[in-house]
Amino acid sequence: MLSHQEQQRLLDIEEHFRAADPDLARELSAGPDARRIRRQLAAALVSVLAGVVLVALGVLILS
């Protein structure tokens, strides 16, 4: 357990961090699950688009 002084110091550091780089602070506060889900969704979208392009090319070549 942290002392009151240590807790206050951590809060001060956190506040400074949020003020210095709000975008990074927002991204980190979303947590690893949110970042991982966004990354997986992006990879799935790229995969689906690549699949559609390959099928279209196959249809065009074989026609």
Coordinates of N, CA, C and O in Angstrom, one line a residue:
M1 N 0.8 -1.2 0.0 CA 0.0 0.0 0.0 C 0.9 1.2 0.0 O 1.9 1.3 0.7
L2 N 0.5 2.2 -0.8 CA 1.3 3.4 -0.9 C 0.8 4.4 0.1 O -0.3 4.5 0.5
S3 N 1.8 5.2 0.6 CA 1.4 6.2 1.5 C 0.7 7.3 0.8 O 0.6 7.4 -0.4
H4 N 0.1 8.2 1.6 CA -0.7 9.3 1.0 C 0.2 10.2 0.1 O -0.2 10.6 -1.0
Q5 N 1.4 10.4 0.6 CA 2.4 11.2 -0.1 C 2.8 10.5 -1.5 O 2.8 11.2 -2.5
E6 N 3.0 9.2 -1.4 CA 3.3 8.5 -2.7 C 2.1 8.5 -3.7 O 2.3 8.7 -4.9
Q7 N 0.9 8.3 -3.2 CA -0.2 8.4 -4.0 C -0.4 9.7 -4.7 O -0.7 9.8 -5.9
Q8 N -0.2 10.8 -3.9 CA -0.3 12.1 -4.4 C 0.8 12.4 -5.5 O 0.5 13.0 -6.5
R9 N 2.0 11.9 -5.2 CA 3.1 12.1 -6.2 C 2.7 11.3 -7.5 O 2.9 11.9 -8.6
L10 N 2.2 10.1 -7.4 CA 1.8 9.4 -8.7 C 0.7 10.2 -9.4 O 0.7 10.2 -10.6
L11 N -0.3 10.7 -8.7 CA -1.3 11.5 -9.3 C -0.7 12.7 -10.0 O -1.2 13.1 -11.1
D12 N 0.2 13.4 -9.4 CA 0.9 14.5 -10.0 C 1.6 14.1 -11.3 O 1.5 14.8 -12.3
I13 N 2.3 13.0 -11.3 CA 3.0 12.5 -12.5 C 2.0 12.2 -13.6 O 2.2 12.5 -14.7
E14 N 0.9 11.5 -13.2 CA -0.1 11.2 -14.2 C -0.7 12.4 -14.8 O -0.9 12.5 -16.0
E15 N -1.0 13.4 -14.0 CA -1.6 14.7 -14.5 C -0.6 15.4 -15.5 O -1.0 15.9 -16.5
H16 N 0.7 15.4 -15.1 CA 1.7 16.0 -16.0 C 1.8 15.2 -17.3 O 1.9 15.8 -18.4
F17 N 1.7 13.9 -17.2 CA 1.8 13.0 -18.4 C 0.6 13.3 -19.3 O 0.8 13.5 -20.5
R18 N -0.6 13.4 -18.8 CA -1.8 13.7 -19.6 C -1.7 15.1 -20.2 O -2.1 15.3 -21.4
A19 N -1.1 16.1 -19.5 CA -1.0 17.4 -20.1 C 0.1 17.4 -21.2 O 0.0 18.1 -22.2
A20 N 1.2 16.7 -21.0 CA 2.3 16.7 -21.9 C 1.9 16.0 -23.2 O 2.4 16.4 -24.3
D21 N 1.2 14.9 -23.2 CA 0.9 14.1 -24.4 C -0.5 13.5 -24.3 O -0.7 12.3 -24.0
P22 N -1.6 14.3 -24.5 CA -2.9 13.9 -24.3 C -3.3 12.7 -25.2 O -4.1 11.8 -24.8
D23 N -2.8 12.7 -26.4 CA -3.1 11.6 -27.4 C -2.6 10.3 -26.9 O -3.3 9.3 -26.9
L24 N -1.4 10.3 -26.4 CA -0.8 9.0 -25.9 C -1.5 8.6 -24.6 O -1.8 7.4 -24.4
A25 N -1.8 9.6 -23.8 CA -2.5 9.3 -22.5 C -3.8 8.6 -22.8 O -4.2 7.7 -22.2
R26 N -4.6 9.2 -23.8 CA -5.9 8.6 -24.1 C -5.7 7.2 -24.7 O -6.5 6.3 -24.3
E27 N -4.7 7.0 -25.5 CA -4.5 5.7 -26.1 C -4.2 4.7 -25.0 O -4.7 3.6 -25.0
L28 N -3.3 5.1 -24.1 CA -2.9 4.1 -23.0 C -4.1 3.9 -22.0 O -4.2 2.8 -21.5
S29 N -4.9 4.9 -21.8 CA -6.0 4.7 -20.9 C -7.1 3.8 -21.4 O -7.9 3.2 -20.7
A30 N -7.1 3.7 -22.8 CA -8.1 2.8 -23.4 C -7.8 1.3 -23.1 O -8.6 0.5 -23.1
G31 N -6.5 1.1 -22.7 CA -6.1 -0.3 -22.3 C -5.7 -1.1 -23.5 O -6.0 -0.8 -24.7
P32 N -4.9 -2.2 -23.2 CA -4.4 -3.0 -24.3 C -5.5 -3.8 -25.1 O -5.3 -4.0 -26.3
D33 N -6.6 -4.0 -24.5 CA -7.7 -4.7 -25.2 C -8.2 -3.9 -26.3 O -8.5 -4.4 -27.4
A34 N -8.4 -2.6 -26.1 CA -9.0 -1.8 -27.1 C -8.0 -1.6 -28.3 O -8.4 -1.7 -29.5
R35 N -6.7 -1.5 -28.0 CA -5.7 -1.4 -29.1 C -5.6 -2.7 -29.8 O -5.6 -2.7 -31.1
R36 N -5.7 -3.8 -29.1 CA -5.6 -5.1 -29.8 C -6.8 -5.4 -30.7 O -6.7 -5.8 -31.8
I37 N -8.0 -5.0 -30.2 CA -9.2 -5.2 -31.0 C -9.1 -4.3 -32.2 O -9.5 -4.8 -33.3
R38 N -8.7 -3.1 -32.1 CA -8.6 -2.2 -33.3 C -7.6 -2.8 -34.3 O -7.9 -2.8 -35.5
R39 N -6.5 -3.3 -33.8 CA -5.5 -3.9 -34.7 C -6.0 -5.1 -35.4 O -5.8 -5.3 -36.6
Q40 N -6.8 -6.0 -34.7 CA -7.3 -7.2 -35.3 C -8.4 -6.8 -36.3 O -8.5 -7.5 -37.3
L41 N -9.2 -5.8 -36.0 CA -10.2 -5.4 -37.0 C -9.6 -4.8 -38.3 O -10.1 -5.1 -39.4
A42 N -8.5 -4.1 -38.1 CA -7.8 -3.6 -39.3 C -7.2 -4.7 -40.1 O -7.3 -4.7 -41.3
A43 N -6.6 -5.7 -39.4 CA -6.1 -6.8 -40.1 C -7.2 -7.6 -40.8 O -7.0 -8.1 -42.0
A44 N -8.3 -7.8 -40.2 CA -9.4 -8.5 -40.8 C -9.9 -7.8 -42.1 O -10.2 -8.4 -43.1
L45 N -10.0 -6.5 -42.0 CA -10.5 -5.7 -43.1 C -9.5 -5.8 -44.3 O -10.0 -6.0 -45.4
V46 N -8.2 -5.7 -44.0 CA -7.2 -5.8 -45.1 C -7.3 -7.2 -45.7 O -7.2 -7.3 -46.9
S47 N -7.5 -8.2 -44.9 CA -7.6 -9.6 -45.4 C -8.8 -9.8 -46.3 O -8.7 -10.4 -47.4
V48 N -9.9 -9.3 -45.9 CA -11.2 -9.4 -46.7 C -11.0 -8.6 -48.0 O -11.4 -9.1 -49.1
L49 N -10.5 -7.4 -47.9 CA -10.2 -6.7 -49.2 C -9.3 -7.4 -50.1 O -9.5 -7.4 -51.3
A50 N -8.2 -7.9 -49.6 CA -7.3 -8.7 -50.4 C -8.0 -9.9 -51.0 O -7.7 -10.2 -52.2
G51 N -8.8 -10.6 -50.3 CA -9.5 -11.7 -50.8 C -10.5 -11.3 -51.9 O -10.6 -12.0 -53.0
V52 N -11.2 -10.2 -51.8 CA -12.1 -9.7 -52.8 C -11.3 -9.4 -54.1 O -11.7 -9.8 -55.2
V53 N -10.2 -8.7 -53.9 CA -9.3 -8.4 -55.1 C -8.8 -9.7 -55.8 O -8.9 -9.8 -57.0
L54 N -8.4 -10.7 -55.0 CA -7.9 -11.9 -55.6 C -9.0 -12.7 -56.3 O -8.8 -13.2 -57.4
V55 N -10.2 -12.7 -55.8 CA -11.3 -13.4 -56.4 C -11.7 -12.6 -57.7 O -11.9 -13.2 -58.8
A56 N -11.7 -11.3 -57.7 CA -12.0 -10.5 -58.9 C -11.0 -10.8 -60.0 O -11.3 -10.9 -61.1
L57 N -9.7 -10.8 -59.6 CA -8.7 -11.1 -60.6 C -8.8 -12.5 -61.1 O -8.6 -12.7 -62.3
G58 N -9.1 -13.4 -60.3 CA -9.3 -14.8 -60.8 C -10.5 -14.9 -61.8 O -10.4 -15.6 -62.8
V59 N -11.6 -14.2 -61.5 CA -12.7 -14.2 -62.4 C -12.3 -13.6 -63.7 O -12.7 -14.1 -64.8
L60 N -11.6 -12.5 -63.7 CA -11.3 -11.8 -64.9 C -10.3 -12.6 -65.7 O -10.4 -12.6 -66.9
I61 N -9.3 -13.2 -65.1 CA -8.4 -14.0 -65.8 C -9.0 -15.3 -66.4 O -8.7 -15.7 -67.5
L62 N -9.9 -15.9 -65.7 CA -10.5 -17.2 -66.2 C -11.6 -16.9 -67.1 O -12.1 -17.9 -67.7
S63 N -12.1 -15.7 -67.3 CA -13.2 -15.5 -68.2 C -12.8 -15.3 -69.6 O -11.8 -14.9 -70.0

